[in-house]
Amino acid sequence: MAGPLGPRMLINGELVEASDKKTFPVYNPATREISANVPEATADDTNAAVAAAKAAFPEWSATDPSKRSACLKKLAALIRQHNAELARLEAISMGLPVSSFHYGHSAASQFDHYAEAWPRIQGQASVNTPKHITMTLRQPYGVVALIIPWNAPVHFFASKSAPALITGNTVVVKSSEKAPLAVARIAELIIEAGFPPGVFNVLSGHGLPSGQILSRHMDVRALSFTGSSRTGRLIQEEAARTNLKKVILELGGKSPAIVFDDANLAKAVEQTQFSIQANSGQVCMANSRIYVQKSVAPQFVEAFTKRFSAVRDGNPLEKETNHGPQADEVQYKNVLAFIEEGKKTGSLAVGGVGKLETTKGFFIEPTVFLDTPEDARIMKEEVFGPVVNINTFETEAEVIAKANNTEFGLYSSVYTRDINRAMRVAKALESGYVAINCTSPLTGRDMPFGGYKGSGQGREGLLYSMDNFLEVKSVIIQIEDE
Ligand code: NAD
């Protein structure tokens, strides 16, 4: 449990329970024992957090950015110091093995990076209009809402709030109901870091009511969301119906990995297997569809299934565990429903079993389907579990068409030793990220990340996220002749 009083929310500089005292239980998905009771933000709590952020905005946005920077740096140091505790809290709320948790350090480096990035908050100047000087000013939006998912909460908490705060916005973060514990602990650290009251508010609770209220709130001027495409659409609708707030969406994926017959097969097996197994397949960019050229498919499938079946599931708090449970019962049932349907459309090569009865936790065996028709639901929708479909192809044109035959477009990868083919395919793939001879979750930290098509709108990344939280104002000045 986070702190002696249990997890609380941070509103206007105070750690608080919900105004109606209601909580919701968070269970350890490996044991189904209760981990904590967490405040469910009410409409009043949500409105109070926005009101506090609005009241704090004039002073925070006018503060010397090097002073804003000092708060971010202090928080970075505190998060780094508490990495092990945050790892434990994630393990007992959404089942991520502690052996895979590096998010305390990566979150701290986000706060450190943006703390130093304030000199880049600049506009442009021009003398292209005769007798005038023109310039642009970059200014914060005001109150920014940040709604984050459960699969990497500490990462998304930092990657959204740090750029929003350094640019002078005040924020209201809503954590996911499935994984609120580590974020609630960071809420306590925010006070220690010295942020003025109201600048940095943290709510816990479900999409309804707090997420929806933030989406339709007239005083929220920008909202950055990472989560499912379904929720992204709802948020966009609420924004359109109310104040047309700026909305940044990082949504789901159905990422293809393409393996040509000249590829380094051993490397392709190892990396594509890790991609779909990391965090038990609960990763937006996991390569959930693998297309292997027919001539090498038997070797690939044999090596892949052997490796995938060898994961070590178990208590996520134990260092040896590298395969945790699904995050909760809803995810578990959802993945098993996909597996049952998958058995009717494709051929099950390995796995396909839920282990609730034998382990008491929401563990699912790594599962591989072969030769599934491209129009099957499991090929189209995000499963978000340790489930992969491996299909074959013969020609480059055929595999590009198959890879692009999806409404998602987050991340794709291609394995081949032919540079011309690699670049042709990279150009043709409809996705925001293309990896050549490697795959997700690998990304270049200074590159933009985001989706084509239904995988989102906007881009995030060390060089991009500050732009998401800065308005652009043009100013024209007339110069009179002497
Ligand atoms: P989700 O959409 O169920 O929930 C995300 C957040 O939205 C939670 O905080 C939830 O409480 C909130 N929410 C739910 N209903 C809402 C509503 N009506 N209005 C406002 N907020 C609401 O997603 P999830 O299950 O937490 O996360 C998994 C999804 O996130 C997957 O689809 C995954 O691909 C995606 N994801 C995308 C990226 C990316 O960078 N593109 C990264 C990680 C996860």
Short mmCIF file of C-alpha atoms and ligand atoms in Angstrom, two decimals:
data_model
loop_
_atom_site.label_atom_id
_atom_site.label_comp_id
_atom_site.label_asym_id
_atom_site.label_seq_id
_atom_site.Cartn_x
_atom_site.Cartn_y
_atom_site.Cartn_z
CA MET A 1 0.00 0.00 0.00
CA ALA A 2 1.28 3.49 -0.77
CA GLY A 3 1.98 5.31 2.48
CA PRO A 4 0.50 4.56 5.92
CA LEU A 5 -2.92 6.01 5.00
CA GLY A 6 -3.19 4.20 1.68
CA PRO A 7 -3.28 5.81 -1.72
CA ARG A 8 -4.76 9.27 -1.93
CA MET A 9 -5.27 11.90 -4.60
CA LEU A 10 -3.43 15.19 -4.88
CA ILE A 11 -5.72 18.19 -5.26
CA ASN A 12 -4.50 21.74 -4.70
CA GLY A 13 -1.39 20.59 -2.86
CA GLU A 14 -3.27 18.33 -0.41
CA LEU A 15 -3.40 14.54 -0.31
CA VAL A 16 -7.09 13.74 -0.10
CA GLU A 17 -9.63 10.95 -0.11
CA ALA A 18 -12.60 11.12 -2.45
CA SER A 19 -15.13 13.78 -1.37
CA ASP A 20 -17.75 11.06 -0.80
CA LYS A 21 -15.09 8.76 0.78
CA LYS A 22 -15.76 6.06 -1.83
CA THR A 23 -12.93 3.77 -2.88
CA PHE A 24 -12.51 0.93 -5.32
CA PRO A 25 -10.40 -2.18 -4.73
CA VAL A 26 -7.25 -2.95 -6.71
CA TYR A 27 -6.32 -6.65 -6.77
CA ASN A 28 -2.96 -8.31 -7.28
CA PRO A 29 -3.61 -10.12 -10.58
CA ALA A 30 -1.12 -12.88 -9.69
CA THR A 31 -2.95 -13.84 -6.48
CA ARG A 32 -6.31 -12.05 -6.66
CA GLU A 33 -5.67 -10.74 -3.15
CA ILE A 34 -6.62 -7.15 -2.51
CA SER A 35 -3.65 -4.78 -2.79
CA ALA A 36 -5.28 -1.49 -1.84
CA ASN A 37 -8.50 0.50 -1.76
CA VAL A 38 -8.12 3.55 -3.92
CA PRO A 39 -10.13 6.80 -3.96
CA GLU A 40 -12.68 7.05 -6.77
CA ALA A 41 -12.61 10.68 -7.88
CA THR A 42 -16.08 12.21 -7.87
CA ALA A 43 -17.36 14.94 -10.18
CA ASP A 44 -16.68 17.41 -7.35
CA ASP A 45 -13.10 16.14 -6.95
CA THR A 46 -12.47 16.41 -10.68
CA ASN A 47 -13.89 19.91 -10.85
CA ALA A 48 -11.89 20.90 -7.76
CA ALA A 49 -8.66 19.66 -9.38
CA VAL A 50 -9.36 21.66 -12.55
CA ALA A 51 -10.29 24.74 -10.50
CA ALA A 52 -7.05 24.44 -8.51
CA ALA A 53 -5.03 24.10 -11.71
CA LYS A 54 -6.79 27.12 -13.19
CA ALA A 55 -6.08 29.23 -10.11
CA ALA A 56 -2.41 28.20 -10.08
CA PHE A 57 -1.86 28.86 -13.78
CA PRO A 58 -1.18 32.64 -13.83
CA GLU A 59 1.65 32.41 -11.31
CA TRP A 60 3.17 29.16 -12.58
CA SER A 61 3.20 30.32 -16.20
CA ALA A 62 4.82 33.61 -15.16
CA THR A 63 7.47 31.88 -13.03
CA ASP A 64 11.06 31.95 -14.28
CA PRO A 65 11.35 28.63 -16.14
CA SER A 66 14.57 27.81 -14.29
CA LYS A 67 12.47 27.79 -11.10
CA ARG A 68 9.91 25.46 -12.69
CA SER A 69 12.89 23.37 -13.70
CA ALA A 70 14.06 23.01 -10.08
CA CYS A 71 10.76 21.32 -9.10
CA LEU A 72 11.03 18.88 -12.03
CA LYS A 73 14.62 18.02 -11.10
CA LYS A 74 13.75 17.41 -7.47
CA LEU A 75 10.90 15.12 -8.54
CA ALA A 76 13.25 13.24 -10.89
CA ALA A 77 15.63 12.57 -8.02
CA LEU A 78 12.82 11.39 -5.72
CA ILE A 79 11.36 9.05 -8.36
CA ARG A 80 14.79 7.56 -9.03
CA GLN A 81 15.28 7.03 -5.31
CA HIS A 82 11.93 5.22 -5.06
CA ASN A 83 12.35 3.01 -8.15
CA ALA A 84 12.16 -0.27 -6.21
CA GLU A 85 9.03 0.79 -4.34
CA LEU A 86 7.34 1.88 -7.57
CA ALA A 87 8.27 -1.49 -9.13
CA ARG A 88 6.57 -3.31 -6.27
CA LEU A 89 3.44 -1.17 -6.53
CA GLU A 90 3.13 -1.85 -10.28
CA ALA A 91 3.68 -5.58 -9.69
CA ILE A 92 0.87 -5.80 -7.12
CA SER A 93 -1.57 -3.76 -9.19
CA MET A 94 -1.10 -4.77 -12.82
CA GLY A 95 1.31 -7.72 -12.59
CA LEU A 96 4.40 -6.36 -14.33
CA PRO A 97 7.35 -8.48 -13.10
CA VAL A 98 9.77 -6.39 -11.04
CA SER A 99 12.53 -7.82 -13.25
CA SER A 100 11.04 -5.84 -16.19
CA PHE A 101 10.46 -2.58 -14.34
CA HIS A 102 12.76 0.21 -15.43
CA TYR A 103 10.13 2.92 -15.49
CA GLY A 104 11.26 4.74 -12.35
CA HIS A 105 14.58 5.49 -14.01
CA SER A 106 13.07 6.30 -17.40
CA ALA A 107 10.45 8.57 -15.80
CA ALA A 108 13.17 10.35 -13.84
CA SER A 109 15.14 10.91 -17.02
CA GLN A 110 12.04 12.45 -18.65
CA PHE A 111 11.72 14.95 -15.78
CA ASP A 112 15.46 15.66 -15.97
CA HIS A 113 15.35 16.14 -19.73
CA TYR A 114 12.43 18.58 -19.73
CA ALA A 115 13.86 20.41 -16.73
CA GLU A 116 16.79 21.36 -18.97
CA ALA A 117 14.69 21.91 -22.11
CA TRP A 118 13.10 25.28 -21.25
CA PRO A 119 15.50 27.34 -23.43
CA ARG A 120 13.81 25.70 -26.44
CA ILE A 121 10.48 27.38 -25.61
CA GLN A 122 10.88 29.98 -28.31
CA GLY A 123 9.08 31.43 -31.29
CA GLN A 124 10.46 32.82 -34.54
CA ALA A 125 11.03 36.32 -35.88
CA SER A 126 10.84 37.52 -39.47
CA VAL A 127 11.44 40.67 -41.55
CA ASN A 128 9.68 39.28 -44.63
CA THR A 129 6.80 41.74 -44.36
CA PRO A 130 8.16 45.13 -45.55
CA LYS A 131 8.03 47.87 -42.88
CA HIS A 132 7.10 45.30 -40.27
CA ILE A 133 8.72 42.86 -37.95
CA THR A 134 6.75 39.74 -37.28
CA MET A 135 7.24 37.14 -34.62
CA THR A 136 5.62 34.16 -33.01
CA LEU A 137 5.23 33.62 -29.30
CA ARG A 138 4.90 30.13 -27.79
CA GLN A 139 2.61 30.16 -24.79
CA PRO A 140 1.06 27.52 -22.53
CA TYR A 141 -2.57 26.49 -22.96
CA GLY A 142 -3.55 26.81 -19.31
CA VAL A 143 -5.07 23.74 -17.66
CA VAL A 144 -4.00 20.51 -19.35
CA ALA A 145 -5.59 17.12 -18.61
CA LEU A 146 -3.51 13.96 -18.95
CA ILE A 147 -5.30 10.60 -19.03
CA ILE A 148 -3.01 7.59 -18.88
CA PRO A 149 -3.36 3.79 -19.32
CA TRP A 150 -2.35 0.97 -17.01
CA ASN A 151 0.27 -0.84 -19.05
CA ALA A 152 3.16 1.56 -18.31
CA PRO A 153 1.67 4.16 -15.95
CA VAL A 154 4.87 5.60 -14.52
CA HIS A 155 6.30 6.14 -18.00
CA PHE A 156 3.19 7.88 -19.36
CA PHE A 157 2.79 9.91 -16.19
CA ALA A 158 6.25 11.40 -16.74
CA SER A 159 6.31 11.65 -20.52
CA LYS A 160 3.14 13.72 -20.52
CA SER A 161 3.35 15.79 -17.32
CA ALA A 162 7.00 16.86 -17.59
CA PRO A 163 6.68 18.67 -20.97
CA ALA A 164 3.28 20.12 -19.98
CA LEU A 165 4.66 21.58 -16.74
CA ILE A 166 7.96 22.98 -18.00
CA THR A 167 6.11 24.90 -20.71
CA GLY A 168 4.09 26.66 -17.99
CA ASN A 169 0.83 24.71 -18.05
CA THR A 170 -0.79 23.39 -14.90
CA VAL A 171 -1.97 19.79 -15.02
CA VAL A 172 -4.57 17.31 -13.84
CA VAL A 173 -3.44 13.71 -14.33
CA LYS A 174 -5.91 10.85 -14.11
CA SER A 175 -4.36 7.44 -13.48
CA SER A 176 -5.89 4.20 -14.70
CA GLU A 177 -8.25 2.33 -12.39
CA LYS A 178 -6.24 -0.84 -13.09
CA ALA A 179 -2.86 0.57 -12.00
CA PRO A 180 -3.20 3.61 -9.74
CA LEU A 181 -0.77 2.69 -6.95
CA ALA A 182 2.62 3.80 -8.26
CA VAL A 183 1.12 7.05 -9.54
CA ALA A 184 -0.50 7.66 -6.13
CA ARG A 185 2.94 7.24 -4.54
CA ILE A 186 4.40 9.76 -6.97
CA ALA A 187 1.61 12.16 -5.93
CA GLU A 188 3.20 12.15 -2.46
CA LEU A 189 6.63 12.83 -3.96
CA ILE A 190 5.22 15.81 -5.89
CA ILE A 191 4.61 17.57 -2.57
CA GLU A 192 8.18 16.82 -1.44
CA ALA A 193 9.48 18.17 -4.74
CA GLY A 194 8.04 21.59 -3.89
CA PHE A 195 5.50 22.17 -6.67
CA PRO A 196 3.22 25.05 -5.64
CA PRO A 197 -0.34 23.95 -4.71
CA GLY A 198 -2.64 23.46 -7.70
CA VAL A 199 0.14 23.19 -10.30
CA PHE A 200 0.25 19.40 -10.34
CA ASN A 201 -2.95 17.51 -9.47
CA VAL A 202 -3.39 13.73 -9.53
CA LEU A 203 -6.74 11.93 -9.57
CA SER A 204 -7.52 8.22 -9.37
CA GLY A 205 -10.68 6.60 -10.61
CA HIS A 206 -12.51 5.20 -13.60
CA GLY A 207 -13.24 6.75 -16.97
CA LEU A 208 -16.67 7.60 -15.63
CA PRO A 209 -17.02 10.06 -14.08
CA SER A 210 -13.58 11.68 -13.83
CA GLY A 211 -12.13 10.92 -17.31
CA GLN A 212 -15.31 12.01 -19.02
CA ILE A 213 -15.57 15.21 -16.98
CA LEU A 214 -12.00 16.16 -17.90
CA SER A 215 -12.79 15.51 -21.59
CA ARG A 216 -15.79 17.81 -21.57
CA HIS A 217 -14.50 20.43 -19.10
CA MET A 218 -14.67 23.97 -20.47
CA ASP A 219 -11.59 25.03 -18.46
CA VAL A 220 -9.37 22.23 -19.79
CA ARG A 221 -7.71 23.63 -22.93
CA ALA A 222 -5.62 20.63 -24.00
CA LEU A 223 -5.88 16.92 -23.25
CA SER A 224 -3.26 14.29 -23.92
CA PHE A 225 -4.50 10.71 -23.83
CA THR A 226 -2.84 7.32 -24.14
CA GLY A 227 -5.12 4.31 -24.15
CA SER A 228 -7.52 2.35 -26.30
CA SER A 229 -8.89 3.59 -29.61
CA ARG A 230 -12.41 3.19 -28.20
CA THR A 231 -11.77 5.63 -25.36
CA GLY A 232 -9.81 7.95 -27.66
CA ARG A 233 -12.90 8.33 -29.85
CA LEU A 234 -15.10 9.10 -26.82
CA ILE A 235 -12.68 11.77 -25.63
CA GLN A 236 -12.52 13.32 -29.09
CA GLU A 237 -16.34 13.43 -29.24
CA GLU A 238 -16.59 15.12 -25.83
CA ALA A 239 -13.97 17.67 -26.83
CA ALA A 240 -15.80 18.40 -30.10
CA ARG A 241 -19.11 18.80 -28.29
CA THR A 242 -17.74 21.23 -25.70
CA ASN A 243 -14.80 23.62 -26.13
CA LEU A 244 -12.85 21.96 -28.98
CA LYS A 245 -9.89 21.54 -26.67
CA LYS A 246 -6.72 20.36 -28.35
CA VAL A 247 -6.60 16.56 -28.15
CA ILE A 248 -3.48 14.41 -28.54
CA LEU A 249 -4.23 10.70 -28.94
CA GLU A 250 -1.83 7.75 -28.59
CA LEU A 251 -3.98 4.69 -29.22
CA GLY A 252 -3.86 0.98 -29.94
CA GLY A 253 -1.99 -1.08 -32.51
CA LYS A 254 -1.96 -4.31 -34.52
CA SER A 255 1.66 -4.15 -35.46
CA PRO A 256 3.06 -6.33 -38.25
CA ALA A 257 6.59 -7.74 -38.35
CA ILE A 258 7.69 -8.94 -41.80
CA VAL A 259 10.45 -11.53 -42.10
CA PHE A 260 11.98 -12.09 -45.55
CA ASP A 261 13.91 -15.26 -46.40
CA ASP A 262 17.29 -13.45 -46.42
CA ALA A 263 16.86 -12.17 -42.87
CA ASN A 264 18.98 -13.09 -39.87
CA LEU A 265 16.35 -15.59 -38.71
CA ALA A 266 17.78 -16.21 -35.24
CA LYS A 267 17.70 -12.49 -34.49
CA ALA A 268 14.21 -12.10 -35.96
CA VAL A 269 12.91 -14.95 -33.80
CA GLU A 270 14.48 -13.61 -30.64
CA GLN A 271 13.30 -10.02 -31.11
CA THR A 272 9.78 -10.71 -32.39
CA GLN A 273 9.23 -13.16 -29.54
CA PHE A 274 10.33 -10.58 -26.97
CA SER A 275 8.10 -7.97 -28.58
CA ILE A 276 4.91 -9.98 -28.10
CA GLN A 277 5.90 -11.41 -24.73
CA ALA A 278 7.06 -8.27 -22.91
CA ASN A 279 4.51 -7.19 -20.30
CA SER A 280 2.54 -10.35 -21.24
CA GLY A 281 1.65 -8.87 -24.63
CA GLN A 282 0.11 -5.76 -23.07
CA VAL A 283 2.13 -3.31 -25.14
CA CYS A 284 0.57 -1.00 -27.74
CA MET A 285 3.32 -1.61 -30.30
CA ALA A 286 3.78 -5.38 -29.73
CA ASN A 287 4.22 -7.23 -33.04
CA SER A 288 0.99 -9.22 -32.81
CA ARG A 289 1.02 -10.18 -36.51
CA ILE A 290 4.14 -11.82 -37.95
CA TYR A 291 4.44 -12.47 -41.69
CA VAL A 292 7.20 -14.91 -42.66
CA GLN A 293 8.28 -15.68 -46.22
CA LYS A 294 7.07 -19.16 -47.07
CA SER A 295 10.46 -20.77 -47.74
CA VAL A 296 11.73 -20.04 -44.20
CA ALA A 297 8.43 -20.31 -42.31
CA PRO A 298 8.93 -23.85 -40.90
CA GLN A 299 12.31 -22.97 -39.30
CA PHE A 300 10.98 -19.66 -38.00
CA VAL A 301 7.85 -21.18 -36.46
CA GLU A 302 9.78 -24.01 -34.81
CA ALA A 303 12.32 -21.68 -33.20
CA PHE A 304 9.69 -19.10 -32.26
CA THR A 305 7.29 -21.51 -30.54
CA LYS A 306 10.15 -23.14 -28.63
CA ARG A 307 11.34 -19.80 -27.32
CA PHE A 308 7.86 -18.45 -26.60
CA SER A 309 6.86 -21.55 -24.59
CA ALA A 310 9.96 -21.28 -22.41
CA VAL A 311 8.89 -18.14 -20.50
CA ARG A 312 8.95 -18.27 -16.71
CA ASP A 313 5.59 -17.24 -15.31
CA GLY A 314 5.08 -16.73 -11.60
CA ASN A 315 4.88 -14.17 -8.85
CA PRO A 316 5.82 -10.81 -10.43
CA LEU A 317 7.62 -9.87 -7.21
CA GLU A 318 10.18 -12.64 -7.75
CA LYS A 319 13.25 -11.70 -9.77
CA GLU A 320 13.19 -14.92 -11.84
CA THR A 321 9.69 -14.25 -13.23
CA ASN A 322 9.68 -12.87 -16.75
CA HIS A 323 6.04 -13.52 -17.62
CA GLY A 324 3.41 -11.92 -15.40
CA PRO A 325 -0.36 -12.35 -15.39
CA GLN A 326 -2.78 -10.27 -17.46
CA ALA A 327 -3.61 -7.05 -15.62
CA ASP A 328 -7.03 -8.06 -14.33
CA GLU A 329 -10.00 -10.33 -14.83
CA VAL A 330 -11.43 -8.21 -17.65
CA GLN A 331 -8.19 -8.44 -19.62
CA TYR A 332 -7.86 -12.16 -18.85
CA LYS A 333 -11.37 -12.96 -20.09
CA ASN A 334 -10.98 -10.74 -23.11
CA VAL A 335 -7.73 -12.44 -24.19
CA LEU A 336 -9.21 -15.92 -23.61
CA ALA A 337 -12.27 -15.00 -25.72
CA PHE A 338 -9.92 -13.99 -28.56
CA ILE A 339 -8.06 -17.29 -28.14
CA GLU A 340 -11.27 -19.35 -28.34
CA GLU A 341 -12.29 -17.48 -31.47
CA GLY A 342 -8.76 -17.82 -32.86
CA LYS A 343 -8.97 -21.59 -32.53
CA LYS A 344 -11.94 -21.57 -34.91
CA THR A 345 -10.23 -19.48 -37.57
CA GLY A 346 -6.52 -20.37 -37.39
CA SER A 347 -4.47 -23.35 -36.37
CA LEU A 348 -3.24 -23.36 -32.76
CA ALA A 349 0.51 -24.16 -32.68
CA VAL A 350 1.20 -23.66 -29.01
CA GLY A 351 -0.45 -22.36 -25.80
CA GLY A 352 -4.06 -21.30 -25.81
CA VAL A 353 -4.61 -21.99 -22.11
CA GLY A 354 -5.68 -19.75 -19.24
CA LYS A 355 -4.12 -20.82 -15.94
CA LEU A 356 -6.49 -19.28 -13.38
CA GLU A 357 -7.50 -22.63 -11.89
CA THR A 358 -3.94 -23.92 -11.54
CA THR A 359 -2.22 -20.72 -10.41
CA LYS A 360 -5.00 -18.59 -8.83
CA GLY A 361 -3.73 -15.72 -11.01
CA PHE A 362 -4.65 -14.35 -14.44
CA PHE A 363 -1.81 -16.12 -16.27
CA ILE A 364 -2.16 -17.06 -19.93
CA GLU A 365 0.19 -19.37 -21.77
CA PRO A 366 2.05 -17.78 -24.66
CA THR A 367 -0.07 -18.61 -27.69
CA VAL A 368 0.73 -18.93 -31.39
CA PHE A 369 -1.77 -19.29 -34.21
CA LEU A 370 -0.75 -20.20 -37.74
CA ASP A 371 -2.45 -19.58 -41.08
CA THR A 372 -5.31 -17.39 -39.91
CA PRO A 373 -7.44 -15.75 -42.62
CA GLU A 374 -6.63 -12.05 -42.93
CA ASP A 375 -10.25 -11.05 -42.30
CA ALA A 376 -10.58 -12.97 -38.98
CA ARG A 377 -11.35 -10.75 -35.98
CA ILE A 378 -8.11 -11.80 -34.25
CA MET A 379 -6.14 -10.40 -37.23
CA LYS A 380 -8.00 -7.09 -37.09
CA GLU A 381 -8.45 -6.21 -33.43
CA GLU A 382 -6.01 -5.62 -30.63
CA VAL A 383 -5.83 -8.70 -28.34
CA PHE A 384 -3.45 -7.14 -25.80
CA GLY A 385 -2.16 -10.48 -24.56
CA PRO A 386 0.65 -12.98 -25.22
CA VAL A 387 -0.97 -14.08 -28.46
CA VAL A 388 0.57 -13.88 -31.91
CA ASN A 389 -0.63 -14.81 -35.38
CA ILE A 390 2.07 -16.05 -37.73
CA ASN A 391 1.09 -16.09 -41.41
CA THR A 392 3.15 -16.68 -44.53
CA PHE A 393 3.65 -14.73 -47.77
CA GLU A 394 5.43 -15.15 -51.08
CA THR A 395 5.95 -11.70 -52.60
CA GLU A 396 6.86 -8.25 -51.36
CA ALA A 397 3.71 -6.66 -52.83
CA GLU A 398 1.54 -9.30 -51.19
CA VAL A 399 3.00 -8.77 -47.72
CA ILE A 400 2.83 -4.98 -47.91
CA ALA A 401 -0.87 -5.23 -48.77
CA LYS A 402 -1.46 -7.62 -45.86
CA ALA A 403 0.53 -5.57 -43.38
CA ASN A 404 -1.38 -2.39 -44.32
CA ASN A 405 -4.79 -4.07 -44.30
CA THR A 406 -5.65 -2.71 -40.85
CA GLU A 407 -7.19 0.39 -39.32
CA PHE A 408 -4.19 0.63 -36.98
CA GLY A 409 -0.81 2.12 -37.88
CA LEU A 410 1.44 2.42 -34.85
CA TYR A 411 4.61 0.39 -35.49
CA SER A 412 5.82 -2.03 -38.18
CA SER A 413 9.03 -3.89 -38.69
CA VAL A 414 10.85 -5.58 -41.53
CA TYR A 415 13.71 -8.07 -41.44
CA THR A 416 15.83 -8.42 -44.59
CA ARG A 417 19.49 -8.03 -45.58
CA ASP A 418 18.51 -6.26 -48.81
CA ILE A 419 18.75 -2.51 -48.17
CA ASN A 420 16.72 -1.60 -51.25
CA ARG A 421 13.91 -3.90 -50.25
CA ALA A 422 14.07 -2.65 -46.65
CA MET A 423 13.68 0.95 -47.76
CA ARG A 424 10.93 0.17 -50.32
CA VAL A 425 8.94 -1.61 -47.62
CA ALA A 426 9.62 1.10 -45.01
CA LYS A 427 8.24 3.71 -47.41
CA ALA A 428 5.16 1.63 -48.20
CA LEU A 429 4.16 0.70 -44.64
CA GLU A 430 1.36 2.82 -43.21
CA SER A 431 2.59 3.34 -39.68
CA GLY A 432 4.11 6.01 -37.49
CA TYR A 433 7.21 3.92 -36.79
CA VAL A 434 9.10 1.45 -38.99
CA ALA A 435 11.94 -0.69 -37.62
CA ILE A 436 14.42 -2.35 -39.99
CA ASN A 437 16.13 -5.49 -38.69
CA CYS A 438 14.76 -4.83 -35.22
CA THR A 439 11.30 -4.46 -33.70
CA SER A 440 9.29 -3.00 -30.84
CA PRO A 441 9.57 -2.02 -28.07
CA LEU A 442 12.76 -0.50 -29.49
CA THR A 443 12.49 3.20 -30.28
CA GLY A 444 14.96 6.03 -30.74
CA ARG A 445 14.37 8.30 -27.78
CA ASP A 446 14.70 11.53 -29.76
CA MET A 447 12.37 10.35 -32.55
CA PRO A 448 8.65 11.18 -32.70
CA PHE A 449 6.27 8.43 -31.61
CA GLY A 450 2.64 8.20 -32.68
CA GLY A 451 0.14 6.57 -34.96
CA TYR A 452 -1.02 6.66 -38.55
CA LYS A 453 -4.72 5.97 -39.13
CA GLY A 454 -6.69 4.79 -36.08
CA SER A 455 -3.60 4.55 -33.88
CA GLY A 456 -3.83 8.18 -32.95
CA GLN A 457 -3.11 11.75 -33.79
CA GLY A 458 -0.11 13.88 -32.90
CA ARG A 459 3.36 12.81 -31.93
CA GLU A 460 5.20 12.52 -28.64
CA GLY A 461 8.92 12.38 -27.92
CA LEU A 462 11.71 14.34 -26.30
CA LEU A 463 11.88 16.83 -29.18
CA TYR A 464 8.12 16.87 -29.86
CA SER A 465 6.06 16.75 -26.69
CA MET A 466 6.63 20.36 -25.63
CA ASP A 467 4.97 21.49 -28.88
CA ASN A 468 1.83 19.63 -27.81
CA PHE A 469 1.42 21.98 -24.88
CA LEU A 470 2.34 25.32 -26.47
CA GLU A 471 0.01 27.58 -28.41
CA VAL A 472 1.42 29.67 -31.28
CA LYS A 473 0.64 33.37 -31.43
CA SER A 474 1.70 35.59 -34.33
CA VAL A 475 2.58 39.22 -33.57
CA ILE A 476 3.10 41.90 -36.23
CA ILE A 477 4.78 45.21 -35.44
CA GLN A 478 4.72 48.18 -37.80
CA ILE A 479 7.89 50.26 -37.98
CA GLU A 480 7.32 53.90 -38.83
CA ASP A 481 9.73 55.78 -41.14
CA GLU A 482 11.95 58.40 -39.52
P1 NAD B 1 -8.43 2.50 -21.79
O1 NAD B 1 -8.83 3.31 -22.97
O2 NAD B 1 -9.38 1.49 -21.28
O3 NAD B 1 -8.12 3.45 -20.54
C1 NAD B 1 -7.15 4.46 -20.61
C2 NAD B 1 -7.53 5.57 -19.66
O4 NAD B 1 -8.74 6.17 -20.10
C3 NAD B 1 -7.78 5.10 -18.22
O5 NAD B 1 -7.23 6.06 -17.34
C4 NAD B 1 -9.29 5.10 -18.14
O6 NAD B 1 -9.80 5.28 -16.85
C5 NAD B 1 -9.64 6.27 -19.03
N1 NAD B 1 -11.01 6.25 -19.55
C6 NAD B 1 -11.82 5.18 -19.75
N2 NAD B 1 -13.01 5.59 -20.25
C7 NAD B 1 -12.94 6.93 -20.39
C8 NAD B 1 -13.84 7.91 -20.88
N3 NAD B 1 -15.05 7.60 -21.31
N4 NAD B 1 -13.41 9.20 -20.90
C9 NAD B 1 -12.18 9.54 -20.48
N5 NAD B 1 -11.30 8.65 -19.99
C10 NAD B 1 -11.67 7.36 -19.95
O7 NAD B 1 -7.04 1.87 -22.16
P2 NAD B 1 -6.18 0.88 -21.28
O8 NAD B 1 -6.87 -0.45 -21.31
O9 NAD B 1 -5.85 1.51 -19.99
O10 NAD B 1 -4.82 0.79 -22.09
C11 NAD B 1 -4.59 -0.12 -23.08
C12 NAD B 1 -4.72 0.56 -24.42
O11 NAD B 1 -3.80 1.64 -24.50
C13 NAD B 1 -4.37 -0.36 -25.56
O12 NAD B 1 -5.28 -0.16 -26.62
C14 NAD B 1 -2.98 0.10 -25.97
O13 NAD B 1 -2.63 -0.20 -27.28
C15 NAD B 1 -3.07 1.57 -25.72
N6 NAD B 1 -1.74 2.15 -25.57
C16 NAD B 1 -1.26 2.98 -26.54
C17 NAD B 1 0.02 3.51 -26.44
C18 NAD B 1 0.58 4.43 -27.48
O14 NAD B 1 1.59 5.09 -27.20
N7 NAD B 1 0.01 4.53 -28.66
C19 NAD B 1 0.81 3.17 -25.34
C20 NAD B 1 0.29 2.35 -24.36
C21 NAD B 1 -0.99 1.84 -24.48
#
